[in-house]
Structures are given as structure tokens and as C-alpha cells.
Coordinates of C-alpha atoms and ligand atoms in Angstrom, one line a residue:
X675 CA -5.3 -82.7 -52.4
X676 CA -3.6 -85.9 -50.8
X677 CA -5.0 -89.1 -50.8
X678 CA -3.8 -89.3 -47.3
X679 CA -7.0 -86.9 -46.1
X680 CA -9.6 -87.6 -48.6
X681 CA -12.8 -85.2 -49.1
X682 CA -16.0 -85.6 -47.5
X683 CA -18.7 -85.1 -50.8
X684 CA -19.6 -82.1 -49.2
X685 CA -16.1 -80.6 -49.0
X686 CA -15.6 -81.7 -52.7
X687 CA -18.6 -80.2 -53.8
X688 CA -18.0 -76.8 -52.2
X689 CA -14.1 -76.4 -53.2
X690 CA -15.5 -77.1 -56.9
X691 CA -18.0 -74.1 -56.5
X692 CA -15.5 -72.3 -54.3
X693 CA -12.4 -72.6 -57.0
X694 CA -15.5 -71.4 -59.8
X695 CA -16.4 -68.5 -58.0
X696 CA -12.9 -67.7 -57.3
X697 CA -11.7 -67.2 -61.5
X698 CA -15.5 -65.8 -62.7
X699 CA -15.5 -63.5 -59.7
X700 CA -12.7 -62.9 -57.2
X701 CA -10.0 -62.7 -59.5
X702 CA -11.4 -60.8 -62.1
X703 CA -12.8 -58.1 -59.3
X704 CA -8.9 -57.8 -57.7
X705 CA -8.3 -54.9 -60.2
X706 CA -11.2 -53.2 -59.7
X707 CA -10.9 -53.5 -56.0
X708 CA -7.1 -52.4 -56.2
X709 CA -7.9 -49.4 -58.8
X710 CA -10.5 -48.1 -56.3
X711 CA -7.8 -47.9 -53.2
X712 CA -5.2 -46.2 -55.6
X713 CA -6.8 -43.2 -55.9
X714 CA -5.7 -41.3 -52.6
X715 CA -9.3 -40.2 -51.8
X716 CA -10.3 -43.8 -51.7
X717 CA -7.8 -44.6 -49.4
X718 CA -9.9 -45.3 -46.0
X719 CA -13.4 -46.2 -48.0
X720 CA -14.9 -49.6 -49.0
X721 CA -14.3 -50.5 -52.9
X722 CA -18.3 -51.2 -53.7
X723 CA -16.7 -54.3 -55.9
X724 CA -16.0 -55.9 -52.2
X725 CA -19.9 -55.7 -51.3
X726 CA -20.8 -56.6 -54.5
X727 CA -18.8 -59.6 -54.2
X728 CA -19.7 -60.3 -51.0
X729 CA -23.4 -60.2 -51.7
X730 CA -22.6 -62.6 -54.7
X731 CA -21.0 -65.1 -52.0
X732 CA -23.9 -65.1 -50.0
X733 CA -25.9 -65.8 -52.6
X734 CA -24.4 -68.7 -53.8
X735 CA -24.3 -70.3 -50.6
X736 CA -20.3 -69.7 -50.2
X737 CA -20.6 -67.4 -47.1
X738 CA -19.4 -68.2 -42.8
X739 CA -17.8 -71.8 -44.7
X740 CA -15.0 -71.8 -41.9
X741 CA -17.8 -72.2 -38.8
X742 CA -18.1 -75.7 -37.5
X743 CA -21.5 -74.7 -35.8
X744 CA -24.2 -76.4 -38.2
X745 CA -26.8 -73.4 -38.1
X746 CA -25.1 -70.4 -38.0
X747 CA -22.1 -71.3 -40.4
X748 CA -21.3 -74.0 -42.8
X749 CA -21.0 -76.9 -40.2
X750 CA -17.5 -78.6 -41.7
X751 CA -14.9 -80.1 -39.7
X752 CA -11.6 -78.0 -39.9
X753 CA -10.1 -81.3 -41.7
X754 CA -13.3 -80.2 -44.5
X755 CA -12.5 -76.3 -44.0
X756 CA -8.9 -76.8 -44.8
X757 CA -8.7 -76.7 -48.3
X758 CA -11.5 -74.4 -48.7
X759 CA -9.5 -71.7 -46.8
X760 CA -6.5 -72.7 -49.3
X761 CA -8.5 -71.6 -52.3
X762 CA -9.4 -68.8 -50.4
X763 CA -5.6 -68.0 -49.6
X764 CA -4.5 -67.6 -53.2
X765 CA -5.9 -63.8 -53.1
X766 CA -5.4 -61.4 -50.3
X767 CA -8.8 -60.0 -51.0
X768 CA -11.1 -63.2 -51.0
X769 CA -11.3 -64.5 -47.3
X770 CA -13.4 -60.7 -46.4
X771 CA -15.5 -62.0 -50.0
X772 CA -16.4 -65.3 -48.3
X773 CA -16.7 -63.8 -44.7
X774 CA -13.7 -66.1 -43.4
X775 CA -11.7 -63.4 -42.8
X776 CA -9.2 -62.3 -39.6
X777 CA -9.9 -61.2 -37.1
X778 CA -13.6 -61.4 -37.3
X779 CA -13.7 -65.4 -37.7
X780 CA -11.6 -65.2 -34.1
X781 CA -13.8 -62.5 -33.3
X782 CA -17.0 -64.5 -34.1
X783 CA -15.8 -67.4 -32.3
X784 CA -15.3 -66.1 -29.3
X785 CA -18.7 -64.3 -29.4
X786 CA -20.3 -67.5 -30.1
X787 CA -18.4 -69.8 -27.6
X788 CA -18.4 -67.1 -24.6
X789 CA -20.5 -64.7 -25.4
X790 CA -24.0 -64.1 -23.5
X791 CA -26.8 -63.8 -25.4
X792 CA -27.2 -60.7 -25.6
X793 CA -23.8 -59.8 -26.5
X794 CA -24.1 -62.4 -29.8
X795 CA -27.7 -60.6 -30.5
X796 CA -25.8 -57.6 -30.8
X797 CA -22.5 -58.0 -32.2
X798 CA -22.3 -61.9 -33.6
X799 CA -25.4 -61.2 -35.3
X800 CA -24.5 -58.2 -37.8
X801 CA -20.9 -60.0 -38.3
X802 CA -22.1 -63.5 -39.4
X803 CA -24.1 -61.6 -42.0
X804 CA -20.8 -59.4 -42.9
X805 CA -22.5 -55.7 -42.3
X806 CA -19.9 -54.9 -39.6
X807 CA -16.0 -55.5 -38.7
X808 CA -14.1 -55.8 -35.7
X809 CA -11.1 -55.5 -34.4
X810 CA -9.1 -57.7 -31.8
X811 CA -6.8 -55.1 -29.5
X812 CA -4.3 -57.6 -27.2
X813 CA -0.5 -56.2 -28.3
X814 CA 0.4 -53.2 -26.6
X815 CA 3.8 -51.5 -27.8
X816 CA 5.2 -50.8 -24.4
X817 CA 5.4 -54.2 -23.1
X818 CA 6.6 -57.6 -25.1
X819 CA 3.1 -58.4 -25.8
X820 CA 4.3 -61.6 -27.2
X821 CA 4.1 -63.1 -23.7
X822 CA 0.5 -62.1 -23.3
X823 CA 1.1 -61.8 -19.0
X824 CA 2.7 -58.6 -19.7
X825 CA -0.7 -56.8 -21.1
X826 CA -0.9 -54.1 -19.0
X827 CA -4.1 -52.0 -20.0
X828 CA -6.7 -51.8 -17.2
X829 CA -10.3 -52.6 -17.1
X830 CA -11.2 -51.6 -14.0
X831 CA -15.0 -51.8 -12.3
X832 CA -16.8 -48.6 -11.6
X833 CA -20.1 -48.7 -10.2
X834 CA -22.0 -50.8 -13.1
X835 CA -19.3 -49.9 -15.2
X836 CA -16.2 -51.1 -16.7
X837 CA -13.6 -48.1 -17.6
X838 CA -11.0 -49.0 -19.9
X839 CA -7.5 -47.9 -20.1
X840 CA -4.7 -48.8 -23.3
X841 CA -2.8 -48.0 -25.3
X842 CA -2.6 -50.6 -27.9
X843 CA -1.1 -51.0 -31.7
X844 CA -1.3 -53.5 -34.2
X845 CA -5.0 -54.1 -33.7
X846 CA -5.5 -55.1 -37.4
X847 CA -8.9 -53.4 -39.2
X848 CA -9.0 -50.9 -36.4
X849 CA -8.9 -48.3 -39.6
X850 CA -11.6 -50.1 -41.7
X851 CA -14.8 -47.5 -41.6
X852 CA -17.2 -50.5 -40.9
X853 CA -15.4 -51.7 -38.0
X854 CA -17.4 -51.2 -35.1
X855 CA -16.4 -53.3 -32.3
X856 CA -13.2 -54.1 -30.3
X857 CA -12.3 -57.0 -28.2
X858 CA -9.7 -55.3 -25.8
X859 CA -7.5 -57.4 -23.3
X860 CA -6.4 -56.6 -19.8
X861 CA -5.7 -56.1 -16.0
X862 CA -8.9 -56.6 -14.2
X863 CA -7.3 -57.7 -11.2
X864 CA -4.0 -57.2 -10.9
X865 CA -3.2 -59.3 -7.5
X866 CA -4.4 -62.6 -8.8
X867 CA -1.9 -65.1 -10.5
X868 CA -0.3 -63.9 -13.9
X869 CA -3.4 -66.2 -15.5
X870 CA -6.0 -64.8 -13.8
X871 CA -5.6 -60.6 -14.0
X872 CA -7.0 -60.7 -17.4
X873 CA -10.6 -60.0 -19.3
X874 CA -11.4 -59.3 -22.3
X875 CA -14.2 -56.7 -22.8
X876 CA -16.5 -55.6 -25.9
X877 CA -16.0 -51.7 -26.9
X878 CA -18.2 -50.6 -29.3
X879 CA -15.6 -48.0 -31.7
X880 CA -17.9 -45.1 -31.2
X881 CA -18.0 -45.2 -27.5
X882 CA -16.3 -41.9 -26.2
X883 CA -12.6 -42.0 -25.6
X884 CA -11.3 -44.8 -28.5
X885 CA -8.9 -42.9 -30.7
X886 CA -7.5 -44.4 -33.8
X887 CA -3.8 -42.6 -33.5
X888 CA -2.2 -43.9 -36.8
X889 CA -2.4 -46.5 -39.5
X890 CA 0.7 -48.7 -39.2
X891 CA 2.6 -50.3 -42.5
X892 CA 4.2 -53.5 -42.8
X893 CA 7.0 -53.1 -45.3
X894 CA 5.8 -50.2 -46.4
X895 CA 1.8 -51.5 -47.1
X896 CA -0.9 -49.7 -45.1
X897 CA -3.4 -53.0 -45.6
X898 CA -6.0 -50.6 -46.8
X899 CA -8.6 -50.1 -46.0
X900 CA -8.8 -52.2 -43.1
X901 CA -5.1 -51.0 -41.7
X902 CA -3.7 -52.1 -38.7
X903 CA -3.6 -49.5 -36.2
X904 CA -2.6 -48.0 -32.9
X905 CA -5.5 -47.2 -31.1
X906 CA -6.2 -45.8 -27.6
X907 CA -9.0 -46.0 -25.2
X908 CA -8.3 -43.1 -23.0
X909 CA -11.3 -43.9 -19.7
X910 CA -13.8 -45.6 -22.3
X911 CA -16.7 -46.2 -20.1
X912 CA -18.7 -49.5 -21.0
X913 CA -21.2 -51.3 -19.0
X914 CA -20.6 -54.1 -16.9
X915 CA -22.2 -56.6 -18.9
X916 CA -19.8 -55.9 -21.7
X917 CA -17.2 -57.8 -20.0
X918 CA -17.0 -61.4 -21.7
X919 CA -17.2 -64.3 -19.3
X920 CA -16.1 -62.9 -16.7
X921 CA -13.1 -61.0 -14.6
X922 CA -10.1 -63.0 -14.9
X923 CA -10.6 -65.4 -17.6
X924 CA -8.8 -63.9 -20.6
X925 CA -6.7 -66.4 -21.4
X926 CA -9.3 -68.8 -21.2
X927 CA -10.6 -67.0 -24.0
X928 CA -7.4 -66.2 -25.7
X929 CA -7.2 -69.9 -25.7
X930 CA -10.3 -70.6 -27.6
X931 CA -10.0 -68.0 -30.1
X932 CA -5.7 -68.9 -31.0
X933 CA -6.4 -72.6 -31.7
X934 CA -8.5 -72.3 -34.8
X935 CA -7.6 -69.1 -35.7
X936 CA -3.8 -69.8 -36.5
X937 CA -5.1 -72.8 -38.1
X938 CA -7.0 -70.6 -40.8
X939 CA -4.4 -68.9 -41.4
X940 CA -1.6 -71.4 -42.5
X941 CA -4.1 -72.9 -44.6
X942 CA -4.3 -69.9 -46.5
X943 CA -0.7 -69.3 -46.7
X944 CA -0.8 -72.8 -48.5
X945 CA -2.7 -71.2 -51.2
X946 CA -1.0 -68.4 -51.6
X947 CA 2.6 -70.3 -51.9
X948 CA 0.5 -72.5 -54.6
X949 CA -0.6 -69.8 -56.4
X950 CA 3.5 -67.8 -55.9
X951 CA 4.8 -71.6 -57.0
X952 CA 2.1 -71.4 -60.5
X953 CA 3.7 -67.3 -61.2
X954 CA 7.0 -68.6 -61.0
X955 CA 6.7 -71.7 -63.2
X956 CA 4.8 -69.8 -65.7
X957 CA 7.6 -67.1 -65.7
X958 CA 10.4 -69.6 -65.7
X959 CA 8.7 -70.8 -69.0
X960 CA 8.1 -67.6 -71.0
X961 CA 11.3 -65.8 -70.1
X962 CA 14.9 -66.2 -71.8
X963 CA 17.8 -65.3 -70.4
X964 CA 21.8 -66.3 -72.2
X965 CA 19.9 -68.2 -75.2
X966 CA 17.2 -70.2 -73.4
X967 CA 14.2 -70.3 -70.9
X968 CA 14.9 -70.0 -66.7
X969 CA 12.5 -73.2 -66.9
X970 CA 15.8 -75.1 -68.3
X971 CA 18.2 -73.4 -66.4
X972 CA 19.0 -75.4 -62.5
X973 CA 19.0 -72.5 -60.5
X974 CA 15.3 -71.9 -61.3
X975 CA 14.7 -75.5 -61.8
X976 CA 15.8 -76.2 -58.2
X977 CA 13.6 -73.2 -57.3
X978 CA 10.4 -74.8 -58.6
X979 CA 10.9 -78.3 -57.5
X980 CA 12.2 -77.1 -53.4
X981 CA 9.2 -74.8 -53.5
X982 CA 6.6 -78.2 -54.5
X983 CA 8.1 -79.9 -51.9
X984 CA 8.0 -77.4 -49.0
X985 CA 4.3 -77.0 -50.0
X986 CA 3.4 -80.6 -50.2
X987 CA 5.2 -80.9 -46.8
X988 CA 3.3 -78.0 -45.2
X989 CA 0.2 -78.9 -46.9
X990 CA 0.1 -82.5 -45.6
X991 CA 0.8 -81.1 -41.7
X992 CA -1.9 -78.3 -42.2
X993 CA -4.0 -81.4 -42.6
X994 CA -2.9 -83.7 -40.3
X995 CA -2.9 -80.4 -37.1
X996 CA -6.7 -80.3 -38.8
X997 CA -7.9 -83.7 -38.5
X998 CA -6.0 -83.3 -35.1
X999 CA -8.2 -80.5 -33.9
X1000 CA -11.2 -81.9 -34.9
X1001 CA -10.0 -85.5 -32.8
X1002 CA -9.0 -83.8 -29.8
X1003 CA -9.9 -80.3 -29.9
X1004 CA -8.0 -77.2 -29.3
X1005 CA -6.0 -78.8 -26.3
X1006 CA -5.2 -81.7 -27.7
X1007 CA -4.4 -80.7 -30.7
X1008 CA -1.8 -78.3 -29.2
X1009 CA 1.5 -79.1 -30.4
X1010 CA 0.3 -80.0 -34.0
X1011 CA -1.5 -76.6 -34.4
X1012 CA 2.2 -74.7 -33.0
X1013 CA 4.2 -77.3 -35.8
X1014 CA 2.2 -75.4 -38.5
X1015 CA 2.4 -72.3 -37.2
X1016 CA 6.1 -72.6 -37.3
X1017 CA 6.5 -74.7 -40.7
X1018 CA 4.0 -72.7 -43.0
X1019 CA 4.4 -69.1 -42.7
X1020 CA 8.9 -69.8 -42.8
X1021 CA 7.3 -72.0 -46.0
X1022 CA 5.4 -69.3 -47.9
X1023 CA 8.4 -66.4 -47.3
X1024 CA 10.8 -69.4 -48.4
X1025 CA 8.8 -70.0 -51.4
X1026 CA 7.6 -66.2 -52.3
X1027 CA 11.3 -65.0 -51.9
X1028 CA 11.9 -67.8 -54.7
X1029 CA 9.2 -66.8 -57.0
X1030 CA 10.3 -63.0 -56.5
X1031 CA 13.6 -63.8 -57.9
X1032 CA 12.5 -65.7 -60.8
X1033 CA 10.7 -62.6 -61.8
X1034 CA 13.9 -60.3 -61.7
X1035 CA 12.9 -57.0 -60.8
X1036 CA 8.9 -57.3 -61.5
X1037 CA 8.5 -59.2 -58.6
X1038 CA 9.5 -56.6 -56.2
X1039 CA 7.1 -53.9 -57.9
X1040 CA 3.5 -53.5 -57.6
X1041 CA 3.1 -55.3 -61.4
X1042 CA 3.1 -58.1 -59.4
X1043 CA 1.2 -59.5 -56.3
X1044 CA 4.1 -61.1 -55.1
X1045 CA 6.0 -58.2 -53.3
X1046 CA 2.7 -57.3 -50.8
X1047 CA 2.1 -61.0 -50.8
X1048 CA 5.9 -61.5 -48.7
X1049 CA 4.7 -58.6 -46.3
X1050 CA 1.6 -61.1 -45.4
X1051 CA 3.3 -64.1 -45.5
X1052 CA 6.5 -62.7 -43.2
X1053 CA 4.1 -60.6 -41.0
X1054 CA 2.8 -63.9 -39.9
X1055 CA 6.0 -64.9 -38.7
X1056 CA 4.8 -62.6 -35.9
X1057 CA 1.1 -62.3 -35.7
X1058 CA -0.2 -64.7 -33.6
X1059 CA 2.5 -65.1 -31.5
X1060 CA 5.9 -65.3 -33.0
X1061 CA 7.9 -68.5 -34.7
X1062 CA 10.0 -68.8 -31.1
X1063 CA 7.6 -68.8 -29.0
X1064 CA 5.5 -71.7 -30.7
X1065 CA 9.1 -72.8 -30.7
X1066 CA 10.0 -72.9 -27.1
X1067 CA 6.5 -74.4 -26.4
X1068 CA 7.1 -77.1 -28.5
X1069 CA 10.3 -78.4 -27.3
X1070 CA 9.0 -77.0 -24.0
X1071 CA 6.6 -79.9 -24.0
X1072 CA 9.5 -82.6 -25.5
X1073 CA 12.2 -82.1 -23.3
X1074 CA 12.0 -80.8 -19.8
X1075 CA 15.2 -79.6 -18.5
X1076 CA 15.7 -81.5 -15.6
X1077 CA 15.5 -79.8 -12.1
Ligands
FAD1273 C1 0.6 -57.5 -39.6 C2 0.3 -57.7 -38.2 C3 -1.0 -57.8 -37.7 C4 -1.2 -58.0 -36.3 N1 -2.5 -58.1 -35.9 C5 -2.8 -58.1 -34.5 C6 -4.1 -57.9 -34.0 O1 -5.1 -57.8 -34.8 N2 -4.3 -57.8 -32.7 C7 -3.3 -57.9 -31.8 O2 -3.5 -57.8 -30.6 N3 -2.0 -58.0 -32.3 C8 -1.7 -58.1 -33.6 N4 -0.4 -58.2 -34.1 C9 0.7 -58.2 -33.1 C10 1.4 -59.5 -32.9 O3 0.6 -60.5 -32.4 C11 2.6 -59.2 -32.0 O4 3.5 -58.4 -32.8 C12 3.3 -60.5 -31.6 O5 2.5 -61.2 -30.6 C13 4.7 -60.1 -30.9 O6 4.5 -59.2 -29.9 P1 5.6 -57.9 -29.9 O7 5.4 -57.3 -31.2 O8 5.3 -57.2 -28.6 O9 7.0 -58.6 -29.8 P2 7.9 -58.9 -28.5 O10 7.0 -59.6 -27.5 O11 8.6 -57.7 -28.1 O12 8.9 -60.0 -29.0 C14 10.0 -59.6 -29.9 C15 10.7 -60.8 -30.3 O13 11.3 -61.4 -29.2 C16 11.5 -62.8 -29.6 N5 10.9 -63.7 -28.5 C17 9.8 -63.5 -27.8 N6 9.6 -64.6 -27.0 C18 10.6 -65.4 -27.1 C19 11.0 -66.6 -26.6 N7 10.3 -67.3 -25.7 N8 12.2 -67.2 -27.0 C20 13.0 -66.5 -27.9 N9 12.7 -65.4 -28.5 C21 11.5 -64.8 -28.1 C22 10.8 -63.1 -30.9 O14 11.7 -63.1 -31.9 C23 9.9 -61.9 -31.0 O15 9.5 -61.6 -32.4 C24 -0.1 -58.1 -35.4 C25 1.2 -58.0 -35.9 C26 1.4 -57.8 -37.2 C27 2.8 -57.7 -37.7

């Protein structure tokens, strides 16, 4: 951690407790969590090690930590949260443990900030205590969902109904067995301006009509057992009060839940270069290759000191878009939050893609975390929005092309 962005006490105290729990419990319980989901029957099911660990969390106090609200999460600023959710990032399997996980931290958010109260009785409730999933269903694959005006499902009003229409993939822990909610976005009024046809509406996963079609892979990884999935609502009725907010005002929402959200997740990717960057040093060490270690040869050498830097760099602008959003909020904070988004997840490939080649042929296979590590960090190159559109934004905002 930088001097530049000292700890609160608080923060301190909770990344000691966090980085403890993390090597007695999280590490340790990867294997067994990974052993359950190789046996093909498994596949789809819940390793009981994950609850286990979970209830553990809880227990010790380590549970909602990435929730400014003082009550109903762990009331830290995003500038307190930020290394917290770096620990977190070092294993692909400890955000769900600490229930700071995507896409029900978005998920929760949005229930909290726009949700009535009887939608956050229902639904926020049994997800801040981690006894339900949900799912976040925007990207459809028959329009480029990266420009989220395209969305074309429907949610049109019937009576005091809403009946909703889609066809939607990538809607990541669609496929998890506990998941029993989606957040769908689309067309409520297709006349208004391209900002205003939206909504986003709550569909609970057992309502009649919601099909989970097929898992998807990234690189070949299904993400079990949460999956990302293409999913279809083929006229799911809901009732009207499931809409969120109101007709039209999906990217309001959009808004709100994006900010923080990619925030979280290029903290983590900070980890999880940190912990690539501590394989490939202790690799470069024990391995010999024409008479002496990598560690003294320069090609590795310049592999371990470029891969420090990039993470320094990344880390230090992760914490300066934090202390950002916490200053100005999710507006303000704008251009520093898409800078990240760019910068870390190009970062952690960069630096994964190093730490696989130090390895030789190891770090492609699955005797090392590495490979399915480089699915999650490249995949973020897309989620969220993909690197040129935070791109175009950015420079957008710089340098108006004259008219
Ligand atoms: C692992 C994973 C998990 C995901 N989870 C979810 C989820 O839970 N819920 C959900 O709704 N979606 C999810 N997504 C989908 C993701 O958000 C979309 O893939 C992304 O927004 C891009 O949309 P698209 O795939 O339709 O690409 P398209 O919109 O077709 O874009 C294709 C490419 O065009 C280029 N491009 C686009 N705009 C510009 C521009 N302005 N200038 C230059 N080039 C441009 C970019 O290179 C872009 O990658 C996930 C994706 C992945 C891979």
C-alpha cells in the first residue's frame, strides 16, 4: 500500500483480518472447492466448502465489506474498500466467500439505491445475507449490446402486468442453482429518445417462460457453477410493481450500478496481477534453465521488474479513481473510473501472459491458476463495456472535434 493513500485504522485493521482469513481459510479451501466441480456430476451444484466458508466470513465479521451504507454493509469509503477488494482479487473464489462478489454487489446496489421497499424486503434482503444469487441480463447477442441504446428486448405493460420479451446471453450466474433473480433491461417505450425507452425490471428465475438455453465458456472455461449463460424470457409475465423506478429510466440505473461496480473489479484485478507477479518470481527463482536460474537471466528479469511497475502504476490510479468517487461521486468521478477500466484489466493480461511464460508449459495447464486466471482478466477487457468504448469516452470528453 502507498503512502500516497494512507489507511484509515479501520481499513488497516480489516485488511490484517482479511489477508489472515484469506491463507488459514480461502486458500487452503480452493482445492477442495475445485476437486468438488471436477467431478462431472458436480458440475452445476454448490461445493459445501463455499458455504462453509461463507458462514465462517460472516462470522468473523468479514461479510457485505464493499457497501458504503453504514447499517446494511460495512460502511467504508471506496478509497477504504479498495485494497480490501485487492486481497480479495488474488483468488477467483474469495469475493462469493466475503459476499463482494459480481454481479450481486451491482445487483444489491441498485436494489438499495432504487429499489422500493418492498422489492429490497424481498430480494436485497436474502442477498445481503448471501442465501440467494442474481443475475444481471443487459447484452443481447443480436444487437452490439456494447452501445446499450441498441437493447432491444421488450417490456411491455399489460393490464397490471409487465410481459417480458429477450433473448439475452452472457448474463453471468444465470447457471448458478441459487440464482433466483434477474435484473433484465429493455424497450418500454420505444418512441421516446434513445435514453428514455429503457427499464429495468425484477424477474424472479422461476417465473414461467425464463429458459436458461446454454452455459457459455470463455476460452474454453464454463465459470462453474455460476456460468455465464444465454437465457430467454419467452412472454414472462411479472407484475407491475416489479418494474424498478420506473418506465424509461434504465440508464439512470445503468448509471448507478457501472460506476462502482467496474471500480470493484479493477481492484481485484490488482490482486490477482500481485499474486501472478509473486508465482512468477518464485518460479524464476527455483527453476534452471542453460546452467542457471530464470531469476538471473534478463528476459525474465525484465519480466518481473515491467510487471512491478505496471501494478504500482495501476494500483496507484485504482486509488486515486477511488478517492475520486468518494469526492465527487459516480459523475464526477467519470473519467478517472473509465482510465482504470482501460489501464488495469490491459495490466493484469500484460502481466499474467508474462508469468505464463516464465512457467513454460505449466502455466498454460490446469497445474496452475494462471491459465483460467487470463480468461478473467481478458474477459474484462469486454465486460462492462469494452476498452474502446471507455476509450472513445475519454478522449470524447478531451477533445471535441470541432463542428
Ligand atoms: C465473461 C463475461 C461476462 C459478462 N457478464 C455480463 C453480465 O453479467 N450481464 C450482461 O448483460 N453482460 C455481460 N457481459 C457482456 C459484455 O458486457 C458485452 O460483451 C460487452 O458490453 C460488449 O458487447 P457485445 O459483446 O455485444 O460487443 P459489440 O457491441 O458487438 O462490440 C464488439 C466490439 O466492437 C468494438 N467497439 C464497440 N464500440 C466501439 C467504439 N465506440 N469504438 C471502437 N470500437 C468499438 C469493441 O472492440 C467491441 O469489443 C459479459 C461478457 C463476458 C465476456
Amino acid at each position: 500500500m502507498t503512502d500516497l493513500f494512507p489507511l484509515s485504522d479501520r481499513a488497516r485493521a480489516l485488511r490484517e483480518r482479511l489477508e489472515r482469513f484469506m491463507a488459514e481459510v480461502v486458500l487452503p479451501g480452493e482445492a477442495e472447492y475445485h476437486a468438488h466441480l471436477e467431478d462431472p456430476a458436480n458440475r452445476w451444484t454448490i461445493p459445501p466448502v463455499m458455504e462453509r466458508m461463507k458462514a465462517q466470513a460472516r462470522e468473523a465479521g468479514l461479510w457485505n465489506l464493499f457497501l458504503p451504507h453504514p447499517e446494511l454493509g460495512a460502511g467504508l469509503s471506496n478509497l477504504e474498500y479498495a485494497p480490501l477488494a485487492e486481497v480479495m482479487g488474488r483468488s477467483l473464489i474469495a469475493p462469493e466467500v466475503f459476499n463482494c462478489n459480481a454481479p450481486d454487489t451491482g445487483n444489491m446496489e441498485v436494489l438499495l439505491h432504487f429499489g422500493s421497499p418492498a422489492q429490497q424486503e424481498r430480494w436485497l434482503k436474502p442477498l445481503l445475507a448471501g442465501e440467494i444469487r442474481s443475475a444481471f441480463a443487459m447484452t443481447e447477442p443480436d444487437v452490439a449490446s456494447s452501445d446499450a441504446t441498441n437493447i432491444a428486448a421488450r417490456i411491455e405493460r399489460d393490464g397490471g402486468d409487465y410481459v417480458v420479451h429477450a433473448r439475452k446471453w452472457w448474463t453471468t450466474g444465470a447457471t448458478d442453482p441459487r440464482c433466483k433473480l434477474f435484473i433484465v433491461m429493455g424497450v418500454t417505450d420505444p418512441d421516446a429518445p434513445p435514453h428514455a425507452r429503457h427499464a429495468m425490471v425484477l424477474v424472479p428465475a422461476d417465473a414461467p417462460g425464463v429458459k436458461v438455453v446454454r452455459p457459455l465458456t470463455v476460452f474454453g472455461y464454463d465459470d462453474a457453477p455460476h456460468g455465464h449463460a444465454e437465457v430467454r424470457f419467452d412472454a414472462v409475465r411479472v407484475p407491475a410493481e416489479n418494474l424498478i423506478l420506473g418506465e424509461g429510466r434504465g440508464f439512470e440505473i445503468a448509471q448507478g450500478r457501472l460506476g462502482p461496480g467496474r471500480i470493484h473489479h479493477c481492484m481485484r484485478l490488482i490482486g490477482l496481477a500481485q499474486r501472478a507477479l509473486e508465482a512468477m518470481v518464485a518460479r524464476a527463482q527455483s527453476r534452471i534453465a542453460f546452467g542457471k536460474p530464470l531469476a538471473a537471466q534478463g528476459m525474465a528479469q525484465e519480466a518481473i521488474a515491467l510487471s512491478r511497475c505496471e501494478i504500482e502504476q495501476a494500483r496507484l490510479l485504482t486509488l486515486s479513481a477511488a478517492a475520486q468517487l468518494d469526492r465527487v461521486g459516480n459523475k464526477g468521478a467519470k473519467d478517472a473510473i473509465g482510465m482504470i477500466k482501460i489501464v488495469a484489466p490491459r495490466m493484469a493480461c500484460a502481466v499474467i501472459d508474462r508469468a505464463i511464460q516464465v512457467h513454460g508449459g505449466m502455466g498454460v495447464s490446469q497445474d496452475s491458476f494462471l491459465a483460467h486466471a487470463y480468461a478473467g482478466a481478458r474477459s474484462l477487457r469486454l465486460a462492462d463495456g469494452p476498452d474502446e468504448v471507455h476509450i472513445a469516452a475519454l478522449a470524447k470528453g478531451m477533445a471535441r472535434p470541432p463542428r
